[in-house]
Tab-separated table of C-alpha atoms in Angstrom:
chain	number	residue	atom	x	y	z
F	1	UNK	CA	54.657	16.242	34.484
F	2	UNK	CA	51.103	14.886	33.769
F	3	UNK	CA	50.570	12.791	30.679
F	4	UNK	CA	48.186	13.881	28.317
F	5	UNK	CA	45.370	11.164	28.971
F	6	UNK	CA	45.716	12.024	33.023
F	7	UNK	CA	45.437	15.889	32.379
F	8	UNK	CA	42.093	14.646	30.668
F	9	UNK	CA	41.225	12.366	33.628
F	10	UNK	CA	41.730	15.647	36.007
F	11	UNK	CA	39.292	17.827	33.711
F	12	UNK	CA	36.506	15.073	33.235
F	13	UNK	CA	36.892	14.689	37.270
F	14	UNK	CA	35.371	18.401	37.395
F	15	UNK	CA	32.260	17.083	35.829
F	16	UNK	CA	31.934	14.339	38.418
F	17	UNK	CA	34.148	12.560	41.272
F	18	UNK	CA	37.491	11.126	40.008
F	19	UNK	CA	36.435	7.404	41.204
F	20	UNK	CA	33.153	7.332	38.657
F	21	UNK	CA	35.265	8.291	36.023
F	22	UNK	CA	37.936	5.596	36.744
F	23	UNK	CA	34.987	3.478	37.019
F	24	UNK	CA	33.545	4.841	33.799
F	25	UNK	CA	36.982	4.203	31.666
F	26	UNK	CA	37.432	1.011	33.024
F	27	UNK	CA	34.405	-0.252	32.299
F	28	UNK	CA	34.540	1.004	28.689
F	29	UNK	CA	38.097	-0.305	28.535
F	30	UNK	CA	37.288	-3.669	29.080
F	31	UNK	CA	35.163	-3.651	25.279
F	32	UNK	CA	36.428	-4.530	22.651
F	33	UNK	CA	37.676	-1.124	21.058
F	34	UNK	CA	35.275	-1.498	17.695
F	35	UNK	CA	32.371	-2.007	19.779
F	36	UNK	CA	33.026	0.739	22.628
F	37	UNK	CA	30.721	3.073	20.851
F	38	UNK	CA	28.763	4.333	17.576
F	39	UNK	CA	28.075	8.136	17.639
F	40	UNK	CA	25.988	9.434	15.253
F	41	UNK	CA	26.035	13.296	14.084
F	42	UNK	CA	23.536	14.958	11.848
F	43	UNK	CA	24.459	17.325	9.427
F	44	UNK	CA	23.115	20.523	10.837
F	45	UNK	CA	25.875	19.465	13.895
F	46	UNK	CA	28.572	19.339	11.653
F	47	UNK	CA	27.223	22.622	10.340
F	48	UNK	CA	26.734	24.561	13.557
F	49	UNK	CA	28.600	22.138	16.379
F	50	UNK	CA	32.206	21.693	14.718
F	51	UNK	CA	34.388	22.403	17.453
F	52	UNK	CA	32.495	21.380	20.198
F	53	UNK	CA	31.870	18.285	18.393
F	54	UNK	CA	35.741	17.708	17.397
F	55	UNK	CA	36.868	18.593	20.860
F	56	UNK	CA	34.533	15.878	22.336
F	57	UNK	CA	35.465	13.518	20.595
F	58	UNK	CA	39.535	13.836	20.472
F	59	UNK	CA	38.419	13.918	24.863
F	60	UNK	CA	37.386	10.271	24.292
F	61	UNK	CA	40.402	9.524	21.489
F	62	UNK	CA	42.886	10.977	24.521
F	63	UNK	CA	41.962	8.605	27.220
F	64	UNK	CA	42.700	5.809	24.613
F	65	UNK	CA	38.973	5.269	23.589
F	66	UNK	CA	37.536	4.771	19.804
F	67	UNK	CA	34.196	5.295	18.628
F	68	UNK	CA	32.831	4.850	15.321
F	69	UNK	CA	31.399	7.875	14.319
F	70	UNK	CA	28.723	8.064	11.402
F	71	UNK	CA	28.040	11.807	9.720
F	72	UNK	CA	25.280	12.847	7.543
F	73	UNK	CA	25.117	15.886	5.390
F	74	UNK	CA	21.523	17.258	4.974
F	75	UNK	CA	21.488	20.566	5.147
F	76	UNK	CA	24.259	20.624	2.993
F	77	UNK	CA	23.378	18.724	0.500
F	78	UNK	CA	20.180	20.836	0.161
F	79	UNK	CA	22.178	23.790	-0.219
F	80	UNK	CA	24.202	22.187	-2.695
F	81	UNK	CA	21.311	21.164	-4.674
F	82	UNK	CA	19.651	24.136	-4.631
F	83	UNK	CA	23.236	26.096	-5.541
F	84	UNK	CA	23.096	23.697	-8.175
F	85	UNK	CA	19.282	24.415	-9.425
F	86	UNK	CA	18.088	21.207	-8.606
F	87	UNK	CA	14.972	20.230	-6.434
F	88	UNK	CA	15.440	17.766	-3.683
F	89	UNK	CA	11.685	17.195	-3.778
F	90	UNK	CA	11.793	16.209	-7.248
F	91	UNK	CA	13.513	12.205	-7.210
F	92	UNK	CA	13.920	12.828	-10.946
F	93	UNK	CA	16.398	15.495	-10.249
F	94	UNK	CA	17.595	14.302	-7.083
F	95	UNK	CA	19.091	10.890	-8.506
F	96	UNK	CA	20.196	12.681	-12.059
F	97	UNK	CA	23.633	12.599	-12.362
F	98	UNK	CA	24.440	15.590	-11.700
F	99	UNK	CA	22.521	16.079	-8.471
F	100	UNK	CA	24.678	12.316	-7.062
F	101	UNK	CA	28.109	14.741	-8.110
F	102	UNK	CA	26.700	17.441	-5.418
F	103	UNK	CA	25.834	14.693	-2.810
F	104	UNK	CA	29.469	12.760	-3.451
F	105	UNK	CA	31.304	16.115	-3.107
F	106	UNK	CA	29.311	17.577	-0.407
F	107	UNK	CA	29.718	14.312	1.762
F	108	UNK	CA	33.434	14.066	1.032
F	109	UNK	CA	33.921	17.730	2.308
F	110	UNK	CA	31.690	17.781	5.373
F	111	UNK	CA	33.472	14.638	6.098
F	112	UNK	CA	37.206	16.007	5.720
F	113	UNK	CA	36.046	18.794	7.825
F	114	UNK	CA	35.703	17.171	10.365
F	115	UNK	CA	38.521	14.740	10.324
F	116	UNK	CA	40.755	17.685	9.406
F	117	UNK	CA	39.623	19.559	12.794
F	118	UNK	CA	40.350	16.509	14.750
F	119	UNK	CA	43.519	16.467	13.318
F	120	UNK	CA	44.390	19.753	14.518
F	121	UNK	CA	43.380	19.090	18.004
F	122	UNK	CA	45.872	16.477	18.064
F	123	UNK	CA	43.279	13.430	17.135
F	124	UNK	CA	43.881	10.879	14.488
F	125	UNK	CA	41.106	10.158	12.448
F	126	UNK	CA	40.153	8.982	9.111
F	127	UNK	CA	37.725	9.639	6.590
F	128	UNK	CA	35.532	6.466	4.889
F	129	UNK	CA	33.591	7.836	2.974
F	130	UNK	CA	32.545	4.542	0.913
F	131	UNK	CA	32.910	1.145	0.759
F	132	UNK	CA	31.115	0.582	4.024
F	133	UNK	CA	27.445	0.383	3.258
F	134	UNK	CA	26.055	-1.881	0.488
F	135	UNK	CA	22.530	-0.805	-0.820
F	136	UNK	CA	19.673	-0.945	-3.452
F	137	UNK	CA	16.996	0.912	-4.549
F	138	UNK	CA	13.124	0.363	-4.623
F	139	UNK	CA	12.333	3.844	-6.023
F	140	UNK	CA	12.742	6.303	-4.293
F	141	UNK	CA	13.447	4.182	-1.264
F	142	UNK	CA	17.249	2.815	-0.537
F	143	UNK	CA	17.579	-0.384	1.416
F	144	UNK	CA	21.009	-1.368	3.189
F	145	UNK	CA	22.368	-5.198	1.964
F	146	UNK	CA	25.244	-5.614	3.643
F	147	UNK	CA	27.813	-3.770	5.890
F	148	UNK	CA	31.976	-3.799	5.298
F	149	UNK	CA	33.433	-3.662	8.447
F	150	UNK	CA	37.149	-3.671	6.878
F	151	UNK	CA	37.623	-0.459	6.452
F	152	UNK	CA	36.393	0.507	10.229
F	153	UNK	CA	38.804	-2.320	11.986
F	154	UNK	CA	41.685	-1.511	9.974
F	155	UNK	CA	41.601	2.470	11.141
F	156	UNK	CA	40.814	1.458	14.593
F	157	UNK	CA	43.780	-1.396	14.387
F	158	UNK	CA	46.238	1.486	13.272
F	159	UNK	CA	44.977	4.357	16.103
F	160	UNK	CA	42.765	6.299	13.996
F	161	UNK	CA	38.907	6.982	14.877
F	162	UNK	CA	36.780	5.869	12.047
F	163	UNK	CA	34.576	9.147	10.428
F	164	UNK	CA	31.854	7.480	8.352
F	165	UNK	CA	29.973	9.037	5.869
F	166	UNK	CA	25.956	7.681	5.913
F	167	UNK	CA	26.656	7.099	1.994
F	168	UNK	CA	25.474	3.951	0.205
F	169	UNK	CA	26.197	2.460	-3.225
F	170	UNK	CA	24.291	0.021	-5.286
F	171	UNK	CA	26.002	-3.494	-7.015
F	172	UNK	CA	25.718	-0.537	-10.018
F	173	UNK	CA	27.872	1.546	-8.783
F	174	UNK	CA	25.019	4.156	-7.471
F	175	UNK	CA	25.601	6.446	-4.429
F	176	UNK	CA	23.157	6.968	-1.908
F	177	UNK	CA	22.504	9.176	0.674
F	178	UNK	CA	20.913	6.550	3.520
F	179	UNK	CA	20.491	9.089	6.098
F	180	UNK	CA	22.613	8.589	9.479
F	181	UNK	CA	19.859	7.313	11.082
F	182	UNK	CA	19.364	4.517	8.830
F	183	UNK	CA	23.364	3.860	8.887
F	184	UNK	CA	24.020	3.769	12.411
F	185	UNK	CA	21.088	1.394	13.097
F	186	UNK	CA	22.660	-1.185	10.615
F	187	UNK	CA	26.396	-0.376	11.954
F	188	UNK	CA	25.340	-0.818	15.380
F	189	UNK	CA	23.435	-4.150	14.670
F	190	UNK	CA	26.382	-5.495	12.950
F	191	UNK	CA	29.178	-4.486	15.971
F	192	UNK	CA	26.647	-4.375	18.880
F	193	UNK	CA	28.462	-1.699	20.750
F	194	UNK	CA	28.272	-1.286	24.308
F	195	UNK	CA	27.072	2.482	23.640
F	196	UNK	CA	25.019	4.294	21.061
F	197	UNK	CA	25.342	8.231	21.175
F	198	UNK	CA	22.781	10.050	19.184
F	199	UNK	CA	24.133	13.577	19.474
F	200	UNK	CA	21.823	17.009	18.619
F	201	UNK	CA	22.348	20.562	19.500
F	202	UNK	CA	19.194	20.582	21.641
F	203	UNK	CA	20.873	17.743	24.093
F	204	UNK	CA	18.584	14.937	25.738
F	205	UNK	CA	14.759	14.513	25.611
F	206	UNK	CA	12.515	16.489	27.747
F	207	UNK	CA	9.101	15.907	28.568
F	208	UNK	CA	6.136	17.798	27.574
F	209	UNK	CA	6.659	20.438	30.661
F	210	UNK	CA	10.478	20.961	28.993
F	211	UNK	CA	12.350	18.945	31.585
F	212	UNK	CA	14.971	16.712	31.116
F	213	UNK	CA	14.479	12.993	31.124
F	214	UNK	CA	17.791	11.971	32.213
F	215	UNK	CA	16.509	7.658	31.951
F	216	UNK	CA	14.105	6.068	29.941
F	217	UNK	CA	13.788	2.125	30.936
F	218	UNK	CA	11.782	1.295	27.910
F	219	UNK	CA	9.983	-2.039	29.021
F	220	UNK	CA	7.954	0.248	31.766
F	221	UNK	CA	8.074	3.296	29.771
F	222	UNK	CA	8.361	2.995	26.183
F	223	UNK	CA	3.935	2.297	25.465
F	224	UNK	CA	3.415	5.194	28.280
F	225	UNK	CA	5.269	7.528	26.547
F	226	UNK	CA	4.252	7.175	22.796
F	227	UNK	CA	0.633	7.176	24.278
F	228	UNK	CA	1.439	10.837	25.791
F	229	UNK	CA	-0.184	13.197	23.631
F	230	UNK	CA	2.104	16.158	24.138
F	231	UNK	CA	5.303	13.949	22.981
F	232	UNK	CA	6.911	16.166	20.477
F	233	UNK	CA	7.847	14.184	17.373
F	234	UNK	CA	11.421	15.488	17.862
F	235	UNK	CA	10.943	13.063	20.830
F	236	UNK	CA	9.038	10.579	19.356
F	237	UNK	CA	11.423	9.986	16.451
F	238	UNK	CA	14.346	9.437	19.074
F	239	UNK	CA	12.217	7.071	21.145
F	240	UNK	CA	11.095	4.522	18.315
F	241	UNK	CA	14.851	4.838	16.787
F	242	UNK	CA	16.202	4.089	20.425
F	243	UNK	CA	13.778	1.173	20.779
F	244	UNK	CA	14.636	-0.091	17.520
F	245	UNK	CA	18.392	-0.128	18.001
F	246	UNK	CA	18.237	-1.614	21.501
F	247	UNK	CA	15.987	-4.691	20.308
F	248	UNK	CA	18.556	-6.131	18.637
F	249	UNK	CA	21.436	-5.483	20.735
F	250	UNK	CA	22.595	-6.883	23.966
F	251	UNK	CA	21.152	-6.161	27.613
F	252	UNK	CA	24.427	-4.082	28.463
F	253	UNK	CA	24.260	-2.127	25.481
F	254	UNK	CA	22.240	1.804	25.744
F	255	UNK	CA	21.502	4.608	23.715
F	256	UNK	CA	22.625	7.700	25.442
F	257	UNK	CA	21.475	11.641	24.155
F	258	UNK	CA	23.018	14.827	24.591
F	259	UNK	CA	24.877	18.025	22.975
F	260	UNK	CA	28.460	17.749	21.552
F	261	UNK	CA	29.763	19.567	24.587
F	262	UNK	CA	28.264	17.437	27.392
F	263	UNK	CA	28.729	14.147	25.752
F	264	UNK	CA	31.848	13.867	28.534
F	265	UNK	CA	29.741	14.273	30.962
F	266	UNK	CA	27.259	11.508	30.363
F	267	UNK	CA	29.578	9.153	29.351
F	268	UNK	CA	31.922	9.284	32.756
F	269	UNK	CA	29.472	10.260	35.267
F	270	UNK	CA	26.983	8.680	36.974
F	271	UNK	CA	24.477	11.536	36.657
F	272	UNK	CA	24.971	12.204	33.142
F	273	UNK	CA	23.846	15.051	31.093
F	274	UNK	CA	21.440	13.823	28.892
F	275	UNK	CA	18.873	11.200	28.412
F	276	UNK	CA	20.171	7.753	28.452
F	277	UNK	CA	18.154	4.746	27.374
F	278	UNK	CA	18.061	1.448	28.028
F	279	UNK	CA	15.877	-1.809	27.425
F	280	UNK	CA	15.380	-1.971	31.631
F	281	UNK	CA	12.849	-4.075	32.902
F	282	UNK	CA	9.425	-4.586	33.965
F	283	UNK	CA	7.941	-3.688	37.427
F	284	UNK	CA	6.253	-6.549	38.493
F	285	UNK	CA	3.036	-6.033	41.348
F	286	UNK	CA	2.796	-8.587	43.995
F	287	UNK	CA	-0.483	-8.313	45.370
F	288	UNK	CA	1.026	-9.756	48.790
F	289	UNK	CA	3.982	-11.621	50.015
F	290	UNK	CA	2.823	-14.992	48.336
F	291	UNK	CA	4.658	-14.439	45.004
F	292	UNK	CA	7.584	-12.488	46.701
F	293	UNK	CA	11.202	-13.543	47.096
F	294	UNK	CA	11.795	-12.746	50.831
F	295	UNK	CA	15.691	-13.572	50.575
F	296	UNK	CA	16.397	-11.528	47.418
F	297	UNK	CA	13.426	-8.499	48.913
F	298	UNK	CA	15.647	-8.698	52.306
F	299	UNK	CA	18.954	-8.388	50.017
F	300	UNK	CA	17.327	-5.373	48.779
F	301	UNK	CA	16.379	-3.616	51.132
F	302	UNK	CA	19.879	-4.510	52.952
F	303	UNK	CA	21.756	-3.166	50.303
F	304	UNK	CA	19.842	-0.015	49.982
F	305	UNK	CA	20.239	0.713	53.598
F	306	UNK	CA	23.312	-0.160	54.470
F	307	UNK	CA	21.570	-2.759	57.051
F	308	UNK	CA	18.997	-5.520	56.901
F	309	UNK	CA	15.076	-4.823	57.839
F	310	UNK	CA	14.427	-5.629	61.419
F	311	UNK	CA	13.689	-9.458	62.172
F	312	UNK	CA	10.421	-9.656	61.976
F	313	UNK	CA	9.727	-7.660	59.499
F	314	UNK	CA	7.593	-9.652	57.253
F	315	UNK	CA	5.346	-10.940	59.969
F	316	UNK	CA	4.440	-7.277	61.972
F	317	UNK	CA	3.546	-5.540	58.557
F	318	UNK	CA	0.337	-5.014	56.930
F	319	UNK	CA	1.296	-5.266	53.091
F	320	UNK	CA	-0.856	-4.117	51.007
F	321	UNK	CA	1.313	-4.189	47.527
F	322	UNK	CA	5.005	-5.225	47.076
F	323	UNK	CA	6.087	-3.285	43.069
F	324	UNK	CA	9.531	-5.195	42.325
F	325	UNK	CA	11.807	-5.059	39.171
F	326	UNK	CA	12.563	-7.894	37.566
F	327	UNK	CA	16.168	-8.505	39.082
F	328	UNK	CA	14.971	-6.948	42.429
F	329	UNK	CA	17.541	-4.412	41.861
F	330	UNK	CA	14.597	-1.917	42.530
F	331	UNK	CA	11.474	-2.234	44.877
F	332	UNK	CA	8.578	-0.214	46.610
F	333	UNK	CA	7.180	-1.553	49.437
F	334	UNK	CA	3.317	-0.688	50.774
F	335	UNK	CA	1.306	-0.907	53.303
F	336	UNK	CA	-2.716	0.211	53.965
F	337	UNK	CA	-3.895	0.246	57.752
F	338	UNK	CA	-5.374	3.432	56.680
F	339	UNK	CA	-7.705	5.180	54.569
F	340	UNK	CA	-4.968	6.203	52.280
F	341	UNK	CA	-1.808	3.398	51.205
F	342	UNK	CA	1.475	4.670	53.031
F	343	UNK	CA	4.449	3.416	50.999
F	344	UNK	CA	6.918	1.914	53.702
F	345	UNK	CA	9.662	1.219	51.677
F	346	UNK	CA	11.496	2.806	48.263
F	347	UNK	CA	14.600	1.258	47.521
F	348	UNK	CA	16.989	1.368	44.379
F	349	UNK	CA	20.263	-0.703	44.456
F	350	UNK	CA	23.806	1.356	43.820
F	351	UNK	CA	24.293	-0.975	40.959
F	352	UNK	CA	21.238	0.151	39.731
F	353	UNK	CA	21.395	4.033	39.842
F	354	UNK	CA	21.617	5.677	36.416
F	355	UNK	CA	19.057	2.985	34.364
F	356	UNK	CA	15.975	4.781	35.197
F	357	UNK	CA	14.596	1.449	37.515
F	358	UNK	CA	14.038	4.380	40.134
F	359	UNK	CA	12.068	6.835	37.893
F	360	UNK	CA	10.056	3.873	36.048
F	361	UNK	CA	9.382	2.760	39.573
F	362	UNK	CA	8.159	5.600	40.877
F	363	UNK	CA	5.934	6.685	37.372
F	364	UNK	CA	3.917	3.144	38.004
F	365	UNK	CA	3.249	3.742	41.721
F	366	UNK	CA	2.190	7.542	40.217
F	367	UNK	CA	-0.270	5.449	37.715
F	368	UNK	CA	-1.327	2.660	40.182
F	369	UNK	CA	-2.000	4.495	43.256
F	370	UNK	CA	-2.799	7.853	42.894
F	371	UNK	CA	-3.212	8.567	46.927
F	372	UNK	CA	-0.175	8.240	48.864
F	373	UNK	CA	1.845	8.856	51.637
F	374	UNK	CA	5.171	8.676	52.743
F	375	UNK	CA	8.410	9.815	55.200
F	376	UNK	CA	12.246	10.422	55.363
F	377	UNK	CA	14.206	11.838	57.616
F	378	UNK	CA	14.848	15.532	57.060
F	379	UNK	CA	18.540	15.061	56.110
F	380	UNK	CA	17.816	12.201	53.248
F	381	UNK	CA	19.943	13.716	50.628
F	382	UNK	CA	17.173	11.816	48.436
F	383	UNK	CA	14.301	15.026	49.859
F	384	UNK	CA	14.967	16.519	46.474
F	385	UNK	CA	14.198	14.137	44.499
F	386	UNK	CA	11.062	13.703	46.539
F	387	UNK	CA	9.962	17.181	46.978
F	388	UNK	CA	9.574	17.034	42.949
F	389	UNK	CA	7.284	14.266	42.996
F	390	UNK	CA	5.320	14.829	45.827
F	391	UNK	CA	2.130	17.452	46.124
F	392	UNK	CA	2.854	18.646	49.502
F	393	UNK	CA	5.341	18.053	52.673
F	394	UNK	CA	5.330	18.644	56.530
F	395	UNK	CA	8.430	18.509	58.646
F	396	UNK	CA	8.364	18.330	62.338
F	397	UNK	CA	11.572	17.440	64.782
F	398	UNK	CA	14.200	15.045	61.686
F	399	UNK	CA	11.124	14.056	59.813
F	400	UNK	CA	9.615	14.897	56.949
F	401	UNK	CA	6.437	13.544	55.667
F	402	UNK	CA	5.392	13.961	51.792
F	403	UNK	CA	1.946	12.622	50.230
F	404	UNK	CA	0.762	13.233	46.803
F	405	UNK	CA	-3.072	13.038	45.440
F	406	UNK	CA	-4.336	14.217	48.542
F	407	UNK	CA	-6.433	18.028	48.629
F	408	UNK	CA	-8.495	17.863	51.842
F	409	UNK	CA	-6.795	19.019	55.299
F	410	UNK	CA	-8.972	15.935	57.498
F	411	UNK	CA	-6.913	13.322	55.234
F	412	UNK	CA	-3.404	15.209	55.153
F	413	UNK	CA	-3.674	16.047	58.550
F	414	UNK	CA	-4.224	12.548	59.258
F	415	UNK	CA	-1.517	10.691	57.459
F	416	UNK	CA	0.876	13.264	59.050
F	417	UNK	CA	0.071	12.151	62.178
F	418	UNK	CA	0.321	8.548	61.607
F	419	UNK	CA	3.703	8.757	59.776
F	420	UNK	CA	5.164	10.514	62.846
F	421	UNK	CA	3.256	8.462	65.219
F	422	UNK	CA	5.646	5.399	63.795
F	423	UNK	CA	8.645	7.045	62.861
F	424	UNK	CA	10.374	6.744	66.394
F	425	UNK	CA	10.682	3.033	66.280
F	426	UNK	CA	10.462	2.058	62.667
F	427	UNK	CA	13.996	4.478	61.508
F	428	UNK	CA	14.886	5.465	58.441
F	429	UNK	CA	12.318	4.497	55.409
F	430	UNK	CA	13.560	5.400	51.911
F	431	UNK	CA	16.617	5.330	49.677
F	432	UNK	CA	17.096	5.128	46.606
F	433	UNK	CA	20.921	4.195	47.116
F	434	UNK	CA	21.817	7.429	45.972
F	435	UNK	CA	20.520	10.415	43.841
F	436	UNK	CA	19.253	8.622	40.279
């Protein structure tokens, strides 16, 4: 007979292979259990997401994990107002007395909702709904003092999963409604979890042409992105809060987002479901092999291939520019004995896959060199990932050859030719160490 937390193993295994998400709950096991994760849920989730919400996260309270989840209540504290004849425009009315009675009473049942459907589904949490988050007003503007963590690490100490309410109160006595956003991004300073979840119905960010971004490595992509002027501000807002939280939290920490019902799946497998963030690192250009590390390049490039570049490999090649992350976890390697730059190598570590090195990678060789070439052979389960990105292909005998940029037939034609011409004797050219 299966226990309960391996019948949950089993199902998350259908989302992805049973060793990532041993891997996964391992990993996340080895934190300590108050800084595992902070979740945050909006109001309209708690409206319209209940179930899918509760069952997530009694998934995570089954396999012996405890996140700190933070609620907030907006849409139904409008509706309360408004049932109550009071405009939440108006800060007159919306601080009166009798408008901080709706927000206490709407925050205290939207949170017992929720803990009460967790309960059901066999989950053990418990409702805070003060005495966590210290605050004072400048207006109409509430500013957090100080964070009480007592309340969080005694639930968590006892089994249950802390279910905060984003509610504030003044040295007066005052409530106030600080927003989730504006809660989790103290909570999180003060525990520095390993993992920030920003949950919404519409799952992870997309870009403007509506597809997913499944990594954002924001010290290559963060300035690129804001300067995009398509970026919906749904999108916007998520990518300065992201930024914001990571600044101040350790290089292992992230910010993943994604739906209720898929927040499984991007937390135990390597491809996720939704967008996940992370502070990254920069892609650095070497104009030539002067400034490069041939050791750690060579470790590289052995580890993405399974086999270390031929002996002389640095001496025979023409580079033209070597693009390497910062911990040479990630590289691009090209040369230019052509009219048009042919990019020899693409590598991404195993260690690496999942961070967004890869896509960053590949968006500043998009940027820097507009007209390019490359090859894999035809059977590189990374094709897909390149057919995406490239303009056009050609496949003749195990090759395929892809460029991008290029429009006139003289120019295609020829870098077709000379990728072929080499790829008898040179083998294999790109990985990415597995699908990122």
């Amino acid at each position: 007979m299966l226990s309960t937390r391996e019948l949950i193993v089993k199902l998350l295994s259908n989302f992805g292979g049973r060793k990532e998400v041993d891997q996964y709950l391992k990993q996340f096991a080895k934190v300590e259990q108050k800084r595992f994760a902070v979740i945050k849920v909006g109001g309209r989730l708690l409206a319209d997401e209940l179930e899918a919400l509760a069952t997530s996260l009694n998934f995570l309270h089954q396999v012996g994990l405890t996140p700190v989840v933070v609620h907030g209540a907006g849409p139904q504290i409008a509706a309360g107002l408004a049932e109550a004849e009071l405009d939440p425009a108006d800060w007159a009315q919306r601080s009166s007395p009798r408008a901080l009675e709706v927000v206490r009473r709407v925050f205290r049942r939207e949170n017992l909702r929720l803990v009460d459907t967790l309960e059901e589904m066999g989950a053990r949490g418990r409702p805070i709904v003060g005495g966590v988050f210290e605050a004072e007003l400048d207006g109409s503007s509430a500013h957090l003092t100080r964070v009480h963590t007592d309340a969080i690490e005694s639930s968590i100490r006892a089994g249950y999963m802390p279910v905060l309410a984003s509610l504030g109160e003044t040295a007066g006595g005052q409530i106030v409604d600080l927003g989730p956003d504006l809660a989790v991004s103290a909570l999180a300073r003060l525990l520095q979890p390993y993992k920030i979840v920003l949950l919404r119905a519409a799952g992870g960010l997309c870009d403007e042409f509506g597809d997913l971004i499944s990594a954002i490595n924001l010290a290559e992509d963060y300035e690129p992105m804001l300067a995009e002027p398509g970026l919906a501000p749904a999108t916007r807002h998520k990518l300065e809060l992201s930024h914001a939280l990571l600044e101040d939290l350790p290089r292992s920490s992230s910010v993943s987002i994604t739906s209720p019902d898929l927040l499984a799946r991007e937390l135990f497998t390597h491809k996720g479901s939704g967008t996940l963030v992370r502070r990254g690192e920069r892609i650095v250009l070497h104009p030539d092999l002067s400034t490069v590390d041939r050791p750690r390049l060579a470790e590289l490039l052995t580890a993405a291939f399974g086999r270390p570049p031929v002996a002389d490999y640095f001496e025979r090649k023409q580079f033209w520019r070597i693009y390497l992350a910062d911990s040479y976890r990630a590289g691009a390697v090209l040369t230019h004995d052509g009219p048009v730059p042919y990019l020899d190598k693409f590598a991404v570590t195993s260690e690496a896959q999942g961070e967004g090195i890869g896509g960053s990678l590949w968006q500043r060789l998009a940027r820097d060199v507009p007209r390019l070439y490359w090859r894999a052979r035809i059977d590189n389960p990374i094709n897909p990932w390149y057919f995406q990105r490239a303009d056009g292909s050609y496949s003749r005998g195990p090759w395929t050859v892809f460029w991008s940029g290029l429009t006139d037939f003289p120019a295609i034609q020829d870098c077709i030719e000379r990728a072929l011409a080499e790829a008898p004797t040179l083998g294999p050219a790109h990985s990415l160490g597995g699908a990122e």
